[in-house]
Short mmCIF file of C-alpha atoms (C1' of nucleotides) in Angstrom, two decimals:
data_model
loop_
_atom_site.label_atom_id
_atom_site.label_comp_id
_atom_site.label_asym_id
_atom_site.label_seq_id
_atom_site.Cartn_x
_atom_site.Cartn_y
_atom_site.Cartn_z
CA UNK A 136 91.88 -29.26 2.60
CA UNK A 137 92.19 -29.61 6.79
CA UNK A 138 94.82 -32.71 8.01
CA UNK A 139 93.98 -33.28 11.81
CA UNK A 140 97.16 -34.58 13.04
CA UNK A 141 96.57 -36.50 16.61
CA UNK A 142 99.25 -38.26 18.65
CA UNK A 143 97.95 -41.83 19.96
CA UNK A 144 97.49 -41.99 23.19
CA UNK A 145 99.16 -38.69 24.02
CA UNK A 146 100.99 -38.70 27.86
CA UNK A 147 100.90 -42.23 27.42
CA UNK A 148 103.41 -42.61 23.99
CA UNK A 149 105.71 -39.31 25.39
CA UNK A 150 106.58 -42.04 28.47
CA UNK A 151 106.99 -45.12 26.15
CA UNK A 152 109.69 -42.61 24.43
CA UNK A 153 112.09 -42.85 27.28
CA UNK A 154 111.06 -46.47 28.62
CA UNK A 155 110.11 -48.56 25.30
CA UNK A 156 109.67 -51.86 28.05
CA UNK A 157 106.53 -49.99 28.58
CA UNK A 158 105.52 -50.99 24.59
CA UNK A 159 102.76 -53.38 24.28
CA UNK A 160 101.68 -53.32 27.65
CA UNK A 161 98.78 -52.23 29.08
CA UNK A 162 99.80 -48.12 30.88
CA UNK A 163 98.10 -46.03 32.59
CA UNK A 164 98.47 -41.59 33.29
CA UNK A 165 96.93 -40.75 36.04
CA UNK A 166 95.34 -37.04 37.14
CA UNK A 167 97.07 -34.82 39.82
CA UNK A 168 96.65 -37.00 43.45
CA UNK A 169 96.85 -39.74 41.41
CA UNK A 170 92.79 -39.70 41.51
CA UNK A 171 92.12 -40.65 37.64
CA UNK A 172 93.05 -42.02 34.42
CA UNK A 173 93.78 -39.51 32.24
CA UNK A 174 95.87 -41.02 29.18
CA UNK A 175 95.48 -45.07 28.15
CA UNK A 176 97.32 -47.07 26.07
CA UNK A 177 95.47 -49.21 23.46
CA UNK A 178 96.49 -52.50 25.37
CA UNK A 179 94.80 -50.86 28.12
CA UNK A 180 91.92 -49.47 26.56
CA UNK A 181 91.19 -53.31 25.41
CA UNK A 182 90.85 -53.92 28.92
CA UNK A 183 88.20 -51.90 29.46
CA UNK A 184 89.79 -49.04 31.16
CA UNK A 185 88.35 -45.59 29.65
CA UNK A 186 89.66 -41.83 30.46
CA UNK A 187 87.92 -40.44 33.53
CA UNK A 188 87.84 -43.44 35.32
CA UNK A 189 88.83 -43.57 39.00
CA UNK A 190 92.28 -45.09 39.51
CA UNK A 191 90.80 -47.08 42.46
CA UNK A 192 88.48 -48.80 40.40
CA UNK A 193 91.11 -49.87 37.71
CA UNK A 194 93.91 -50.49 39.76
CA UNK A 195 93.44 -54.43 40.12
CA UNK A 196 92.54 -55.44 36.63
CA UNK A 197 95.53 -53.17 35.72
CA UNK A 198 97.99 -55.22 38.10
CA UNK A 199 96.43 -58.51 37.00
CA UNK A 200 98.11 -57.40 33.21
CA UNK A 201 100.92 -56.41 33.97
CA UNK A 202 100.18 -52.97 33.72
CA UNK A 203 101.50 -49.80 34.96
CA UNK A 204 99.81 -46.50 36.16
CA UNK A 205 102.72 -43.80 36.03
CA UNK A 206 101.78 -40.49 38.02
CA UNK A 207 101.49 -37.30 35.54
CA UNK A 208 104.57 -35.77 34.34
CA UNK A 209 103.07 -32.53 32.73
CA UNK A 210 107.12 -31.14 32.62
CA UNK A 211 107.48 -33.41 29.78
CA UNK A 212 104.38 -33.81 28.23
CA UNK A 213 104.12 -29.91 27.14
CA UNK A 214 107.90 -29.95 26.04
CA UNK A 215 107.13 -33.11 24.05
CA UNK A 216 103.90 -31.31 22.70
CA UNK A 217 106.65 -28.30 21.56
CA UNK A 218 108.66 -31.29 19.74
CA UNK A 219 105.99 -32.30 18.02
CA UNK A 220 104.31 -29.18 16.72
CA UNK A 221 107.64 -27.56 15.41
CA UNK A 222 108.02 -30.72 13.70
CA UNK A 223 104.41 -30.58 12.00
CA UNK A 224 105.38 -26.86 10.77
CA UNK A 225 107.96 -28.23 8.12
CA UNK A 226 104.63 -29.88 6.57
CA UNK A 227 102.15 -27.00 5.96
CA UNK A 228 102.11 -23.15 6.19
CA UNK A 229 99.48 -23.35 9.15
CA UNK A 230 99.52 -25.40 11.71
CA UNK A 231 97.18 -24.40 14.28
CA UNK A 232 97.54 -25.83 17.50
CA UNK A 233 94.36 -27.02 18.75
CA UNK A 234 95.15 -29.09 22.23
CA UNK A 235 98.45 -30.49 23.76
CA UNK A 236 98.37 -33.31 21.59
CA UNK A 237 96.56 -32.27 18.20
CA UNK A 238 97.18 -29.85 15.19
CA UNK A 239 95.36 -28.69 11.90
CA UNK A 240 97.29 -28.40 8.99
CA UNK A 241 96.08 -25.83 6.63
CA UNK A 242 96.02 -26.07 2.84
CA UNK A 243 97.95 -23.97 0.93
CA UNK A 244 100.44 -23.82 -2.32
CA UNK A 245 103.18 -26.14 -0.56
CA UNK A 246 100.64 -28.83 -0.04
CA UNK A 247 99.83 -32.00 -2.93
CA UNK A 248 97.00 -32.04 -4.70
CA UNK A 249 94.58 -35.11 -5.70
CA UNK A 250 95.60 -38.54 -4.97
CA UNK A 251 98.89 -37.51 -3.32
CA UNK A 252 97.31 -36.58 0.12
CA UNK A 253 97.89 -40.30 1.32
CA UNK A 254 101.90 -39.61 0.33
CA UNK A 255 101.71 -36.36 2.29
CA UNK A 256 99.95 -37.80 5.63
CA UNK A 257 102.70 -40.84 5.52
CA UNK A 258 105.61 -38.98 5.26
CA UNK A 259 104.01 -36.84 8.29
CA UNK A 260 103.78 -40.04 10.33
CA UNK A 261 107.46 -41.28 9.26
CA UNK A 262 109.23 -37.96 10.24
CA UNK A 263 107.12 -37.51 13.13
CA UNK A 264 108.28 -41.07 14.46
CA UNK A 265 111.65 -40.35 13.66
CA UNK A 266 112.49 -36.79 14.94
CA UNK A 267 110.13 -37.26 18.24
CA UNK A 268 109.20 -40.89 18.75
CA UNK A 269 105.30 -40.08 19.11
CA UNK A 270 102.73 -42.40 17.15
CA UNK A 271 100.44 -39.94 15.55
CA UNK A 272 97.10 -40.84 13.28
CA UNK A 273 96.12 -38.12 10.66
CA UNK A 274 93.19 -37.43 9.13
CA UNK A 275 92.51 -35.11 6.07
CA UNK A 276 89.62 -33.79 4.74
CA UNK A 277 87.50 -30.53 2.95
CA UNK A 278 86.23 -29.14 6.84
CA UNK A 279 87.75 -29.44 10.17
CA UNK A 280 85.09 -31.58 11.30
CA UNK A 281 85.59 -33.90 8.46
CA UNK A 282 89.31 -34.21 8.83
CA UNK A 283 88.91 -35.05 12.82
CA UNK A 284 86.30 -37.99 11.74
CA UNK A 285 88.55 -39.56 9.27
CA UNK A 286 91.04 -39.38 12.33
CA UNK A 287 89.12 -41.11 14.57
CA UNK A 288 86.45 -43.01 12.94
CA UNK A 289 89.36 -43.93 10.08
CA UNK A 290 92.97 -43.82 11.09
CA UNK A 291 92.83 -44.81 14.64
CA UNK A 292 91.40 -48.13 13.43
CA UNK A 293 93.72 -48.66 10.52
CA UNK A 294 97.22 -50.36 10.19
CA UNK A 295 98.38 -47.63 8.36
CA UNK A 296 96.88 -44.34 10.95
CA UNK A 297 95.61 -42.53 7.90
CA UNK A 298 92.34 -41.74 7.05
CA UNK A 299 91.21 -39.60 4.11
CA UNK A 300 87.39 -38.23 3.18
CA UNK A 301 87.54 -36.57 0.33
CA UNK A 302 85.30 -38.50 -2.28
CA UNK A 303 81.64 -37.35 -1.53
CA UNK A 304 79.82 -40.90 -1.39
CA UNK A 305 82.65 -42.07 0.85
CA UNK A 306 82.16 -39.38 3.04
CA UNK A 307 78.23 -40.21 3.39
CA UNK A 308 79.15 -43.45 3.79
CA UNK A 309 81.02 -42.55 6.73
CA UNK A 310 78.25 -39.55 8.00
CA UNK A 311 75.73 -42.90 7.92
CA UNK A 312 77.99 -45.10 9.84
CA UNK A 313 78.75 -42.40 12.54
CA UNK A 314 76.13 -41.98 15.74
CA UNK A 315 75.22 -37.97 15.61
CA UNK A 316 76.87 -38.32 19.24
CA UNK A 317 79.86 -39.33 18.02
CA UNK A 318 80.13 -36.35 15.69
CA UNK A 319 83.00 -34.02 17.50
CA UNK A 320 81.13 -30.90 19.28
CA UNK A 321 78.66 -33.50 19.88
CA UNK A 322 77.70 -35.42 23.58
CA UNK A 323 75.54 -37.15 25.66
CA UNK A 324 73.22 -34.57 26.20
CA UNK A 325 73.07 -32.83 22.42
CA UNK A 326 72.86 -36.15 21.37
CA UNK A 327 69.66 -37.39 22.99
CA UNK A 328 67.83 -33.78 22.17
CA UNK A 329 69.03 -34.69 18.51
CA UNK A 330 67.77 -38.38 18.74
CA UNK A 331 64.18 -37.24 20.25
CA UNK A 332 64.05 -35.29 17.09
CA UNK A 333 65.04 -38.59 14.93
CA UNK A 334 68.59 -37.29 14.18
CA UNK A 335 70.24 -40.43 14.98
CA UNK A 336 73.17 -40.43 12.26
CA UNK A 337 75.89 -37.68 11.94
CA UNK A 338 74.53 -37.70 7.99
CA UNK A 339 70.88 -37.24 9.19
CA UNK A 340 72.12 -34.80 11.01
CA UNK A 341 74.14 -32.68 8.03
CA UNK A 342 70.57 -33.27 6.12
CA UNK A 343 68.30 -31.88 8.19
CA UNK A 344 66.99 -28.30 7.70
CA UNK A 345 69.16 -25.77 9.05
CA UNK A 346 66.09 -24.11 11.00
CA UNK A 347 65.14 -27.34 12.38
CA UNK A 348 68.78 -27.42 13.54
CA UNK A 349 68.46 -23.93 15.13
CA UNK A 350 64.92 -24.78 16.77
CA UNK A 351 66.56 -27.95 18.69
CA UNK A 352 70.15 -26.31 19.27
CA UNK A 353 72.47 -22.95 19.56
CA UNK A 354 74.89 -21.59 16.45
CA UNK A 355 77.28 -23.29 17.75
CA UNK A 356 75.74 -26.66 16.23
CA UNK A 357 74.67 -25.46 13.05
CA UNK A 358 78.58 -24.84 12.43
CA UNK A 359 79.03 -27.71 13.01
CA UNK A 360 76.24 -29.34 10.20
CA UNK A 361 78.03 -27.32 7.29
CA UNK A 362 81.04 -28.60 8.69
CA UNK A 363 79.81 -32.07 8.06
CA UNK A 364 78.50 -31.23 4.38
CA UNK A 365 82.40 -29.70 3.99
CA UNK A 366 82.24 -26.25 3.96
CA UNK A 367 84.80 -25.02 6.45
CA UNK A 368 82.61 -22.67 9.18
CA UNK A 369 85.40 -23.35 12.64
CA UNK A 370 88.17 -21.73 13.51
CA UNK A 371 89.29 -24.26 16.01
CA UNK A 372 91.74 -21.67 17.54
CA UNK A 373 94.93 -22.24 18.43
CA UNK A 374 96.15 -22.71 22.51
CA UNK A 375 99.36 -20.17 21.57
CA UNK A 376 97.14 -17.71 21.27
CA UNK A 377 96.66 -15.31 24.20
CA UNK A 378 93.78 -17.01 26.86
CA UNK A 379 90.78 -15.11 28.06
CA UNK A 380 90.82 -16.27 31.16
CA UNK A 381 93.86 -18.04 33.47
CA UNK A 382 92.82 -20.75 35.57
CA UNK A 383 94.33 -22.65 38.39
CA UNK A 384 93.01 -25.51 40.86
CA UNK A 385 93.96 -28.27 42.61
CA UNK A 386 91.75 -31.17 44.32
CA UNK A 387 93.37 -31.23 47.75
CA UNK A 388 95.48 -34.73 48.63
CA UNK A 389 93.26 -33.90 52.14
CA UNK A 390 90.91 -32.16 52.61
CA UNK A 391 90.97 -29.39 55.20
CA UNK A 392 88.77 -27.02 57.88
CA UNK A 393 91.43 -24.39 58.68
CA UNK A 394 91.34 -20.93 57.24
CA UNK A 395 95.20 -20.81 57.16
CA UNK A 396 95.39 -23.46 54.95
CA UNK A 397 92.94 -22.64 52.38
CA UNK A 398 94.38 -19.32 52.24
CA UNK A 399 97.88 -20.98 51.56
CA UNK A 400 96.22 -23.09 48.82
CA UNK A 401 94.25 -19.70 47.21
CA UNK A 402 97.48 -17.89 47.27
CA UNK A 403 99.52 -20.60 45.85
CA UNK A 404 97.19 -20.99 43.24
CA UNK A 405 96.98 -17.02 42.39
CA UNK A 406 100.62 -16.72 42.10
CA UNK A 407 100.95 -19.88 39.39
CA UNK A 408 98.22 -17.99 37.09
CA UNK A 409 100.11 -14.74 37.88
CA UNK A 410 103.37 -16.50 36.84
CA UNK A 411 101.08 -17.92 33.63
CA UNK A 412 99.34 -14.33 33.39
CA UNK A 413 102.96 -12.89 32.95
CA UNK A 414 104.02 -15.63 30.66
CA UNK A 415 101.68 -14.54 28.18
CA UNK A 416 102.01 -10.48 28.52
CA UNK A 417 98.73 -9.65 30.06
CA UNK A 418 96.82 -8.27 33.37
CA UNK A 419 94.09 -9.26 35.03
CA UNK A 420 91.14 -6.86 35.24
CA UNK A 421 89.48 -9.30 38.01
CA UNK A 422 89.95 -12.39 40.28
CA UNK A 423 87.54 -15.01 40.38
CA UNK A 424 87.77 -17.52 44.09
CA UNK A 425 85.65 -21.04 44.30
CA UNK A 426 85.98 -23.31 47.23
CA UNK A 427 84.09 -26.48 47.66
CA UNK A 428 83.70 -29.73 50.49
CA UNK A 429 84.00 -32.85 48.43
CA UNK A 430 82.02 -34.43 46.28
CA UNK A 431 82.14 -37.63 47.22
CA UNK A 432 81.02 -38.28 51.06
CA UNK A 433 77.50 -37.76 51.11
CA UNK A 434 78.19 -38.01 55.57
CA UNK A 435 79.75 -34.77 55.24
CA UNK A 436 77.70 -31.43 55.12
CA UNK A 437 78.32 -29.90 51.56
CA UNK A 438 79.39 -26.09 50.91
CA UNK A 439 80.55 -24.60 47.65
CA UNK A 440 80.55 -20.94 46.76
CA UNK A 441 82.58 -18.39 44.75
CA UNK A 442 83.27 -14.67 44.80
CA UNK A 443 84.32 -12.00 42.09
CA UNK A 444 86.39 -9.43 42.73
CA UNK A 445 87.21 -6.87 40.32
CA UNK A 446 90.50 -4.61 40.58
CA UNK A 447 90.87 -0.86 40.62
CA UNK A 448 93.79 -0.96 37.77
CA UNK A 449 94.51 -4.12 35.75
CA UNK A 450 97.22 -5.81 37.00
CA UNK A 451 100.09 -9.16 37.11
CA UNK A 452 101.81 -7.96 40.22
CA UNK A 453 101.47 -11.55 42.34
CA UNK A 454 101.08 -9.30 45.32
CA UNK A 455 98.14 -7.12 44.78
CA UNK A 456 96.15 -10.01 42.54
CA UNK A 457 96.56 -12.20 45.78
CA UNK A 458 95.47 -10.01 47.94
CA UNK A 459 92.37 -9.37 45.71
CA UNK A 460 92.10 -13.16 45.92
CA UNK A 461 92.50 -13.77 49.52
CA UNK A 462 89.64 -11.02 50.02
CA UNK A 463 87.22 -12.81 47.90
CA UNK A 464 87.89 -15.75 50.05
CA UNK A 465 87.03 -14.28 53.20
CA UNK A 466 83.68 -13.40 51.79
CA UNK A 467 82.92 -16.90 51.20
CA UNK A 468 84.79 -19.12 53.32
CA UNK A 469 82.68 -20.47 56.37
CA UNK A 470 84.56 -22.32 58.82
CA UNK A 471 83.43 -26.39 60.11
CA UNK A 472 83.93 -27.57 56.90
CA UNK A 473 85.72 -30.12 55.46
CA UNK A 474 86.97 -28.05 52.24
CA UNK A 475 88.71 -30.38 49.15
CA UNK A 476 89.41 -28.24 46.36
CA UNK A 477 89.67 -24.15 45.49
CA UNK A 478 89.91 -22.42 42.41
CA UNK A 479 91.45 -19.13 41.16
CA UNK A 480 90.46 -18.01 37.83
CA UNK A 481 92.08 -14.47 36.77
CA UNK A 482 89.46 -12.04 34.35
CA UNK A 483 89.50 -9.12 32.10
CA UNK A 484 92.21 -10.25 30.69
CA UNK A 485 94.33 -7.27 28.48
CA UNK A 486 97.41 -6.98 27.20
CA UNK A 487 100.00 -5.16 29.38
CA UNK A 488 101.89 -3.53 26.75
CA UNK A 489 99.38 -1.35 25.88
CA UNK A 490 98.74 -0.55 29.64
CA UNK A 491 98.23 3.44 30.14
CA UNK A 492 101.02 5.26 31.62
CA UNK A 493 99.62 7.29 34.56
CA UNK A 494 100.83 10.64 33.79
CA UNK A 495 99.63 12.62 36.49
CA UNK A 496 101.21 10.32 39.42
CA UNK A 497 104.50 9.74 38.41
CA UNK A 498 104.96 8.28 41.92
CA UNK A 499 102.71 5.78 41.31
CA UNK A 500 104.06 5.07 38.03
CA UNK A 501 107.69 4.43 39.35
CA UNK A 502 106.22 2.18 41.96
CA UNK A 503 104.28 0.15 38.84
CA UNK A 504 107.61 0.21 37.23
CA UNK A 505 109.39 -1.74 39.81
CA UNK A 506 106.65 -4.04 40.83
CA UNK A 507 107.17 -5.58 37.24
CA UNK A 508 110.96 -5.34 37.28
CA UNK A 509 110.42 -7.76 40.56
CA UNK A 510 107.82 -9.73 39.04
CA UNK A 511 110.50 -10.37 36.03
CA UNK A 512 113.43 -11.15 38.36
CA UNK A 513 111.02 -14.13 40.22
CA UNK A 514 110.11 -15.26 37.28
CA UNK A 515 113.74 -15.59 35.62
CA UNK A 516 115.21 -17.17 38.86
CA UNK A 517 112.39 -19.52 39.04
CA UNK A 518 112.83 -20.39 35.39
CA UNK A 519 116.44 -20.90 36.01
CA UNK A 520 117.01 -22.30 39.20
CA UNK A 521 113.06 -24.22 39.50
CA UNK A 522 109.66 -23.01 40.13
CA UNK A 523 109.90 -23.08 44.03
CA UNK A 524 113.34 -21.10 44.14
CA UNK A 525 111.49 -17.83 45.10
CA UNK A 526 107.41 -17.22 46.69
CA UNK A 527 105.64 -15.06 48.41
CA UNK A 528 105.89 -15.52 52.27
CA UNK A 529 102.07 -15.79 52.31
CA UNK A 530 102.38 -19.41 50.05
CA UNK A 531 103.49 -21.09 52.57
CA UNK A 532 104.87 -24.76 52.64
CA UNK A 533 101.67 -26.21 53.68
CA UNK A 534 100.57 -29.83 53.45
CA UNK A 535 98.41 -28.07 50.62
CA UNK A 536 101.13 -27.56 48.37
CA UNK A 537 102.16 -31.60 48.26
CA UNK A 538 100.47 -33.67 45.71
CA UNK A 539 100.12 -37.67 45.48
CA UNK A 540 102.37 -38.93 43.09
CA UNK A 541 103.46 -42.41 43.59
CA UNK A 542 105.39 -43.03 40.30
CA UNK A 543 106.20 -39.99 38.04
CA UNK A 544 109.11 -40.33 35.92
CA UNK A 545 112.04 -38.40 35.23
CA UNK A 546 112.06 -35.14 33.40
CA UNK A 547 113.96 -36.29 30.99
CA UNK A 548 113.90 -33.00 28.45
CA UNK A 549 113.64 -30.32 30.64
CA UNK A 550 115.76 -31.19 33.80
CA UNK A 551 119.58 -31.67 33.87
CA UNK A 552 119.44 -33.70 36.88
CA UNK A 553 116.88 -35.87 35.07
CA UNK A 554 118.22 -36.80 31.85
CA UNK A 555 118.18 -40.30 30.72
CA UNK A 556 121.90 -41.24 30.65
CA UNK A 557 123.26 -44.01 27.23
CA UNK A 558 125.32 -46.71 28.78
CA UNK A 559 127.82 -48.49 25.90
CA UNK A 560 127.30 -52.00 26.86
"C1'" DT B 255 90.61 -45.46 51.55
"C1'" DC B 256 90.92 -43.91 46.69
"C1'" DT B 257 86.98 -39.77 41.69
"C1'" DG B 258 91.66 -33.96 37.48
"C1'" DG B 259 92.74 -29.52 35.65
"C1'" DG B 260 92.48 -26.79 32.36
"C1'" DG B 261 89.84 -24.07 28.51
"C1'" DT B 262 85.95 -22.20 24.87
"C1'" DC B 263 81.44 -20.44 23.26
"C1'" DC B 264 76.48 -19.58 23.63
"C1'" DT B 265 72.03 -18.36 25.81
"C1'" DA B 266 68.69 -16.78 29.10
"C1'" DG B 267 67.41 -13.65 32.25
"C1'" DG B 268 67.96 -9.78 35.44
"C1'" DA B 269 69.12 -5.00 36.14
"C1'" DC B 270 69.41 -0.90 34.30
"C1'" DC B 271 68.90 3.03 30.81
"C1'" DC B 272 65.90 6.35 27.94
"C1'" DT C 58 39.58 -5.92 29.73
"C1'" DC C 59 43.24 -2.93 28.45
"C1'" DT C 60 49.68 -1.65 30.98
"C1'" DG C 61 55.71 0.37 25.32
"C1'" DG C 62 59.65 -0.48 22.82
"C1'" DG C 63 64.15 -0.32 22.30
"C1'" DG C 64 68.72 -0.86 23.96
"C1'" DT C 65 73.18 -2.39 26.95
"C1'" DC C 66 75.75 -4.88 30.26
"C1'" DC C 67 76.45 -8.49 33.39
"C1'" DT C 68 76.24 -13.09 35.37
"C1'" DA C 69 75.04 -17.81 35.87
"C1'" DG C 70 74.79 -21.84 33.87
"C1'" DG C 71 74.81 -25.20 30.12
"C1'" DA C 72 77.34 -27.61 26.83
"C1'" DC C 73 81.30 -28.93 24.75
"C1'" DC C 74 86.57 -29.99 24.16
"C1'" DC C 75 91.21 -32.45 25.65
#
DNA sequence: TCTGGGGTCCTAGGACCC
DNA sequence: TCTGGGGTCCTAGGACCC
């Protein structure tokens, strides 16, 4: 048996923690630049307002509520995240960690059996409440795709935020109620191939032939059928593990035409995935660099382009994979253009313990050996003292660097200076 | 005026090899 | 008219997730 354990309304509940006037009101996260909605509360999401949306677009209605939109406070949100997922691993011998805001609980021999699952799931939500303060819903079921229907389709819409499929007729009572797009692994476009082909229910869809399946779609989807009939065929992962790739980008607050600039954003945005890259123990076979004008001025000319550039040694020495990076950029920037956004993904990822010691240059070696003793020292007084303690020269403090955000709240778990004070009254 | 930032997996097709 | 058969590796792009 999988339990899907999902906090409601994720960035949304980890603020109400620390402001409870916020409860039963309609609130708002927004994205980075404060551009979209990212997290809604339920009063909000009665409203109307959806994830994705455009903050410009909800902004009155939200005001005419008495709502709030708070700017994203990612500081607390992952520490919060930590909170909660040490206190799901008191409930289950796995817990894999599939986003910032969800788990799977794995069966095992410390787990109930029968008619005791609902007991389980409640005392989840209870201890959960208490030790963090997060709302979560829970679903539990014989497949991963099962248990993260009975969480959505079931719990989210119950008083109680538990949902369990388990009985076989109630679970094809739920397949027949559920819109094969609403099945998870499922969208827009899967779902209208599927519906051309007269899968219109997720329980048409676990019926259907598994070469018709394959005909219309990839593996990936045929997973997910015997999923649906209950036999476990995911392994959704878990975002502890080690990434494949590292990833960092930013939407500019303006958008700009000067080379110096970009290449202060491009650096910037290497030396965070370094610092990432690091986090993790690995190096970075090759450096991936995407610019792009905006999307959204159709009076401005468009360019968008990317460049790969693969290094002679792996590597998570911020200096060499920015160089690397700033290269690649040269290749495709193309001045007159009003660029809004660039991208630095790092590739080839492999673990740096098991990096080869070059034998036959011990001068090169040493100088290796040092380059990571300095990465380590940046990173520690970074960690320490705050992430913009130390850079490299090359970073800058361009306008690039400063983000939109018109109402983020305190760090209150992560930051002395930030820490909600108790007043005896 | 104002539209995010991360990730994963799969497939098709091109380039190349013998 | 008729133009092999088997592989690998790489990349772009599609589709999905939160």
């Amino acid at each position: 048996m999988k339990a899907l354990v999902d906090a409601d309304s994720f960035y949304v509940s980890c603020e109400r923690v620390f402001r409870p006037l916020l409860n039963g009101r309609p609130v708002v996260v927004l994205s980075n630049n404060d551009g979209c909605l990212i997290s809604c509360s339920r009063e909000a999401k009665a409203l109307g307002l959806r994830v994705g949306q455009p903050y410009f677009e909800a902004a009155g209605l939200l005001t005419l509520h008495g709502g709030e939109a708070l700017s994203a406070n990612f500081s607390l949100y992952t520490d919060m995240s930590a909170r909660l997922m040490r206190t799901l691993e008191r409930f289950a011998p796995r817990v894999q960690v599939y986003s910032i805001d969800e788990a799977f609980l794995d069966g095992g021999s410390r787990l109930p059996t029968g008619g005791e699952w609902a007991d389980w799931a409640s005392a989840i939500r209870t201890t959960v409440r208490r030790d963090t303060g997060l709302p979560v819903s829970i679903g539990v079921a014989p497949s991963h795709v099962l248990a993260k229907l009975a969480c959505e389709k079931q719990a989210k819409h119950s008083a109680e935020g538990i949902g369990i499929l388990i009985d076989p007729t109630v679970i094809f009572r739920a397949l027949e109620e559920t819109p094969v797009e609403a099945v998870w692994g499922i969208a827009e476009r899967l779902g209208q191939r599927l519906k051309r082909a007269g899968l219109w229910t997720a329980a048409q869809f676990a019926r259907a032939p598994d070469p018709l399946i394959r005909r219309l779609t990839s593996l990936t989807e045929l997973r997910l059928a015997w999923e649906l009939r209950g036999v476990p065929t995911l392994d959704p992962g878990d975002i502890r593990a080690p990434r494949k790739t590292i990833f960092c980008s930013r939407t500019f607050a303006v958008p700009t035409r000067r080379w110096e600039e970009l290449r202060e954003a491009v650096a910037t945005y290497t030396a965070r995935a370094a610092e990432r890259l690091r986090a993790q123990r690995s190096e970075a076979g090759a450096v991936r660099v995407a610019i792009r004008t905006g999307l959204f001025h159709p009076d401005e000319p468009f360019h968008g382009d990317a460049a790969f550039v693969r290094l002679p040694a792996p590597s998570a020495h911020t200096p060499t994979l920015t160089a690397a990076s700033i290269h690649a950029l040269q290749t495709i920037y193309r001045p007159g253009f009003a660029y809004a956004r660039a991208e630095v993904l790092l590739a080839e990822l492999s673990d740096a313990r098991t990096h080869p010691t070059n034998l036959f240059d011990p001068e090169d070696e040493a100088k290796r050996v040092r380059s990571i003793r300095l990465m380590n020292a940046m990173d520690r007084i970074n960690a320490e003292y705050g992430r913009d303690t130390v850079w490299t020269a090359i970073c800058g403090r361009g306008v690039l660097r400063r983000l939109r955000q018109a109402n983020r709240s305190p760090r209150y778990t992560t930051c002395w200076e930030e820490l909600p004070i108790a007043r005896a009254s």
